[in-house]
């Protein structure tokens, strides 16, 4: 066993310890600069360029880590294919037993970067948590919620949970604004009114259509205004603008809204 280990590892006198230290320091520095600099530059951009730049952050970080590890390993072991597989196999077996969940999250992170179900700048919902993907780390993804809370979700959770992506790497994110009205009104008139409200919003993305969906319910009439804001980050201001101006326009026509107790009673089935 000792002889085989000597055949794999370099002699202690041949190991460039100083070079390894410099590699580690350089990798940490580049990793930190990528983590801090690129998102700040992306925040100053808009549209697709912002999303494209944010999407490169996890890929560049992975390249930095892989390059540093390869340079360090080549300075510790004898540079042969057999030795490389022997070390990686032993290391993987040891880590698999000691840090099973952590290693699973790391592997899931690599798969995530390959499949790209979401990328920084996307608005996703995972396990009931909705927000913008801020960073994709080696072990976990960080999501910033509308309340400005940062939620860290290990990549392992993504194996068996549904992930809903609202914009999927594009600048187009559909917003749905709901109106619950009593049935005694002209539906065609209300539909056109709500569409006009959306079309005159300063947050509207003109490249995408505005749609109003109408459905009759036992408690009244349900209107859904579907439209796209200029920037996904404007979605809440966009919905607020449509809600406020739509409510004012409906009140001017004398149209009444469904009371909350009535609506909740039908939703719960009581």
Coordinates of C-alpha atoms in Angstrom, one line a residue:
X1 CA 0.0 0.0 0.0
X2 CA 2.8 2.4 0.9
X3 CA 4.7 1.6 -2.3
X4 CA 1.6 2.2 -4.4
X5 CA 1.0 5.5 -2.6
X6 CA 4.6 6.6 -3.3
X7 CA 4.0 5.7 -7.0
X8 CA 1.0 8.0 -7.1
X9 CA 2.3 11.0 -5.1
X10 CA 5.3 13.1 -5.9
X11 CA 8.2 13.3 -3.6
X12 CA 7.8 15.9 -1.0
X13 CA 10.8 17.8 -2.3
X14 CA 9.3 17.9 -5.8
X15 CA 5.9 19.4 -4.6
X16 CA 5.8 23.1 -5.4
X17 CA 4.1 24.2 -2.2
X18 CA 4.6 27.9 -3.0
X19 CA 3.1 27.5 -6.4
X20 CA 0.1 25.7 -4.9
X21 CA -0.4 28.5 -2.4
X22 CA -0.3 31.1 -5.2
X23 CA -2.8 29.1 -7.3
X24 CA -5.2 29.0 -4.3
X25 CA -4.9 32.7 -3.6
X26 CA -5.2 33.5 -7.3
X27 CA -8.3 31.3 -7.7
X28 CA -10.0 32.8 -4.6
X29 CA -9.2 36.3 -5.9
X30 CA -10.6 35.7 -9.4
X31 CA -13.7 33.8 -7.9
X32 CA -14.4 36.8 -5.6
X33 CA -13.9 39.3 -8.4
X34 CA -16.3 37.4 -10.7
X35 CA -18.8 37.1 -7.9
X36 CA -18.8 40.8 -7.1
X37 CA -17.9 42.6 -10.3
X38 CA -20.0 40.9 -13.1
X39 CA -23.4 41.2 -11.2
X40 CA -22.7 44.9 -10.5
X41 CA -22.0 45.5 -14.2
X42 CA -25.1 43.6 -15.1
X43 CA -27.3 45.7 -12.8
X44 CA -26.3 48.7 -14.9
X45 CA -27.5 47.1 -18.1
X46 CA -31.0 46.3 -19.1
X47 CA -32.8 43.8 -21.3
X48 CA -31.1 40.7 -22.7
X49 CA -27.5 42.0 -22.1
X50 CA -28.1 42.0 -18.4
X51 CA -29.4 38.4 -18.4
X52 CA -26.6 37.2 -20.7
X53 CA -23.9 38.7 -18.4
X54 CA -25.5 37.3 -15.3
X55 CA -25.7 33.8 -16.9
X56 CA -21.9 33.8 -17.4
X57 CA -21.2 34.2 -13.7
X58 CA -21.7 30.6 -12.5
X59 CA -20.0 29.2 -15.6
X60 CA -16.9 31.4 -15.1
X61 CA -16.8 30.4 -11.4
X62 CA -16.9 26.7 -12.3
X63 CA -14.1 27.2 -14.8
X64 CA -12.0 28.9 -12.2
X65 CA -12.5 26.2 -9.7
X66 CA -11.9 23.4 -12.2
X67 CA -8.7 25.1 -13.5
X68 CA -7.3 25.6 -10.0
X69 CA -8.0 22.0 -9.0
X70 CA -6.4 20.6 -12.1
X71 CA -3.2 22.7 -11.6
X72 CA -3.0 21.8 -7.9
X73 CA -3.5 18.1 -8.5
X74 CA -0.9 18.0 -11.3
X75 CA 1.7 19.4 -8.7
X76 CA 0.9 16.8 -6.1
X77 CA 0.6 13.5 -8.0
X78 CA 2.6 11.9 -10.7
X79 CA 1.1 13.1 -14.0
X80 CA -0.3 9.8 -15.3
X81 CA -3.8 8.8 -16.2
X82 CA -3.8 5.8 -13.8
X83 CA -2.7 8.0 -10.9
X84 CA -5.3 10.6 -11.7
X85 CA -8.1 8.1 -11.7
X86 CA -6.8 6.4 -8.5
X87 CA -6.7 9.7 -6.6
X88 CA -10.1 10.9 -7.9
X89 CA -11.7 7.5 -7.1
X90 CA -10.4 7.4 -3.6
X91 CA -11.3 11.1 -3.0
X92 CA -14.8 10.6 -4.3
X93 CA -15.4 7.5 -2.2
X94 CA -14.2 9.3 1.0
X95 CA -16.2 12.4 0.3
X96 CA -19.3 10.3 -0.6
X97 CA -19.4 8.7 2.8
X98 CA -18.4 11.8 4.8
X99 CA -20.4 14.5 3.0
X100 CA -23.1 12.7 1.1
X101 CA -25.6 15.5 0.9
X102 CA -23.0 18.1 0.3
X103 CA -21.4 16.2 -2.6
X104 CA -24.9 15.5 -4.0
X105 CA -25.5 19.2 -4.0
X106 CA -22.2 19.8 -5.8
X107 CA -23.1 17.2 -8.5
X108 CA -26.5 18.7 -8.8
X109 CA -24.9 22.1 -9.3
X110 CA -22.8 20.8 -12.2
X111 CA -25.9 19.2 -13.8
X112 CA -27.8 22.5 -13.2
X113 CA -25.2 24.5 -15.1
X114 CA -25.5 22.0 -18.0
X115 CA -29.3 21.8 -18.2
X116 CA -29.8 25.5 -17.3
X117 CA -33.4 25.3 -16.0
X118 CA -32.8 28.8 -14.8
X119 CA -30.0 31.3 -14.7
X120 CA -29.2 34.5 -12.8
X121 CA -31.8 37.2 -13.6
X122 CA -34.6 34.6 -14.0
X123 CA -37.7 34.8 -11.8
X124 CA -38.4 31.4 -10.4
X125 CA -40.6 29.6 -7.9
X126 CA -39.0 26.7 -5.9
X127 CA -40.9 25.0 -3.0
X128 CA -43.3 28.0 -2.8
X129 CA -40.5 30.6 -2.7
X130 CA -40.8 33.1 -5.6
X131 CA -38.0 35.6 -6.5
X132 CA -35.2 36.5 -8.7
X133 CA -32.2 34.2 -9.0
X134 CA -29.3 36.3 -7.7
X135 CA -26.4 33.8 -7.7
X136 CA -25.8 30.1 -8.5
X137 CA -23.1 28.9 -6.2
X138 CA -21.3 25.5 -6.2
X139 CA -23.6 24.1 -3.5
X140 CA -26.8 26.3 -3.6
X141 CA -28.8 28.9 -5.5
X142 CA -29.7 32.2 -3.9
X143 CA -33.1 33.8 -4.6
X144 CA -34.0 37.4 -3.7
X145 CA -37.7 37.5 -2.8
X146 CA -40.0 40.5 -3.5
X147 CA -39.6 41.3 0.3
X148 CA -35.8 41.6 -0.3
X149 CA -35.1 38.5 1.6
X150 CA -32.3 36.2 0.4
X151 CA -33.3 32.5 0.4
X152 CA -30.5 29.9 -0.1
X153 CA -31.8 26.6 -1.7
X154 CA -29.3 23.6 -2.0
X155 CA -29.1 22.2 -5.5
X156 CA -30.0 18.8 -4.0
X157 CA -33.5 20.1 -3.5
X158 CA -33.9 20.6 -7.2
X159 CA -33.7 16.9 -8.0
X160 CA -37.3 16.1 -6.9
X161 CA -39.0 19.5 -6.8
X162 CA -40.9 21.4 -9.4
X163 CA -39.2 24.6 -10.7
X164 CA -41.4 27.3 -12.2
X165 CA -39.5 29.8 -14.4
X166 CA -41.4 32.9 -15.3
X167 CA -39.1 34.4 -18.0
X168 CA -36.6 31.6 -18.8
X169 CA -33.7 33.8 -19.7
X170 CA -35.6 36.4 -21.7
X171 CA -36.9 39.9 -20.9
X172 CA -40.5 38.8 -21.3
X173 CA -42.3 38.0 -18.1
X174 CA -46.1 37.7 -18.1
X175 CA -47.9 39.5 -15.3
X176 CA -51.5 38.5 -14.4
X177 CA -53.7 41.1 -12.6
X178 CA -57.0 39.8 -11.2
X179 CA -60.3 41.7 -10.9
X180 CA -63.2 40.1 -9.1
X181 CA -66.5 41.9 -10.0
X182 CA -70.2 41.4 -9.5
X183 CA -72.0 40.0 -12.5
X184 CA -74.4 42.9 -13.2
X185 CA -72.3 44.8 -15.8
X186 CA -71.5 44.9 -19.5
X187 CA -68.6 42.4 -19.8
X188 CA -67.5 43.6 -23.2
X189 CA -67.2 47.2 -21.9
X190 CA -65.2 46.1 -18.9
X191 CA -62.9 43.9 -21.0
X192 CA -62.1 46.8 -23.3
X193 CA -61.6 49.2 -20.3
X194 CA -59.1 46.9 -18.6
X195 CA -57.2 46.3 -21.8
X196 CA -57.0 50.1 -22.3
X197 CA -55.7 50.5 -18.7
X198 CA -52.9 48.0 -19.5
X199 CA -52.1 49.6 -22.8
X200 CA -51.6 53.0 -21.3
X201 CA -49.3 51.8 -18.5
X202 CA -45.8 53.3 -18.5
X203 CA -44.4 49.9 -17.6
X204 CA -45.9 48.1 -20.6
X205 CA -43.7 46.0 -22.9
X206 CA -45.2 47.0 -26.3
X207 CA -43.6 44.1 -28.2
X208 CA -46.0 41.6 -26.5
X209 CA -49.8 41.4 -26.6
X210 CA -52.2 42.4 -23.9
X211 CA -54.9 39.8 -23.2
X212 CA -58.0 40.0 -21.0
X213 CA -59.5 36.6 -20.0
X214 CA -63.1 36.6 -18.7
X215 CA -64.7 33.7 -16.7
X216 CA -68.1 33.6 -15.1
X217 CA -68.1 32.2 -11.5
X218 CA -70.9 31.5 -9.0
X219 CA -69.8 34.5 -7.0
X220 CA -69.4 36.9 -10.0
X221 CA -67.1 37.6 -12.9
X222 CA -63.4 37.0 -12.9
X223 CA -61.2 39.1 -15.1
X224 CA -57.5 38.4 -15.7
X225 CA -55.3 41.0 -17.4
X226 CA -52.3 39.4 -18.9
X227 CA -49.5 41.7 -20.1
X228 CA -45.7 42.1 -20.0
X229 CA -43.6 44.8 -18.3
X230 CA -40.6 46.4 -19.9
X231 CA -38.3 44.7 -17.4
X232 CA -39.1 41.7 -15.3
X233 CA -37.9 43.7 -12.2
X234 CA -40.9 46.1 -12.9
X235 CA -43.5 43.4 -12.5
X236 CA -44.8 44.5 -9.1
X237 CA -45.0 48.2 -10.0
X238 CA -46.7 47.1 -13.3
X239 CA -49.4 45.1 -11.5
X240 CA -49.8 47.9 -8.9
X241 CA -50.3 50.4 -11.7
X242 CA -52.9 48.3 -13.5
X243 CA -54.7 47.5 -10.2
X244 CA -55.0 51.1 -9.1
X245 CA -56.0 52.7 -12.4
X246 CA -58.2 49.7 -13.3
X247 CA -60.1 50.0 -9.9
X248 CA -60.5 53.8 -10.4
X249 CA -61.9 53.3 -13.9
X250 CA -64.3 50.6 -12.8
X251 CA -65.6 52.7 -9.9
X252 CA -66.3 55.6 -12.2
X253 CA -68.6 53.2 -14.2
X254 CA -70.4 52.3 -11.0
X255 CA -69.3 48.6 -11.2
X256 CA -69.1 46.9 -7.8
X257 CA -66.5 44.5 -6.6
X258 CA -67.1 41.1 -4.9
X259 CA -66.7 41.3 -1.1
X260 CA -63.8 39.3 0.3
X261 CA -66.0 37.1 2.6
X262 CA -68.1 36.0 -0.3
X263 CA -65.0 35.3 -2.5
X264 CA -63.2 33.3 0.2
X265 CA -66.3 31.3 1.0
X266 CA -66.5 30.1 -2.6
X267 CA -62.8 29.4 -2.8
X268 CA -62.9 27.3 0.4
X269 CA -66.1 25.6 -0.6
X270 CA -67.9 26.5 2.6

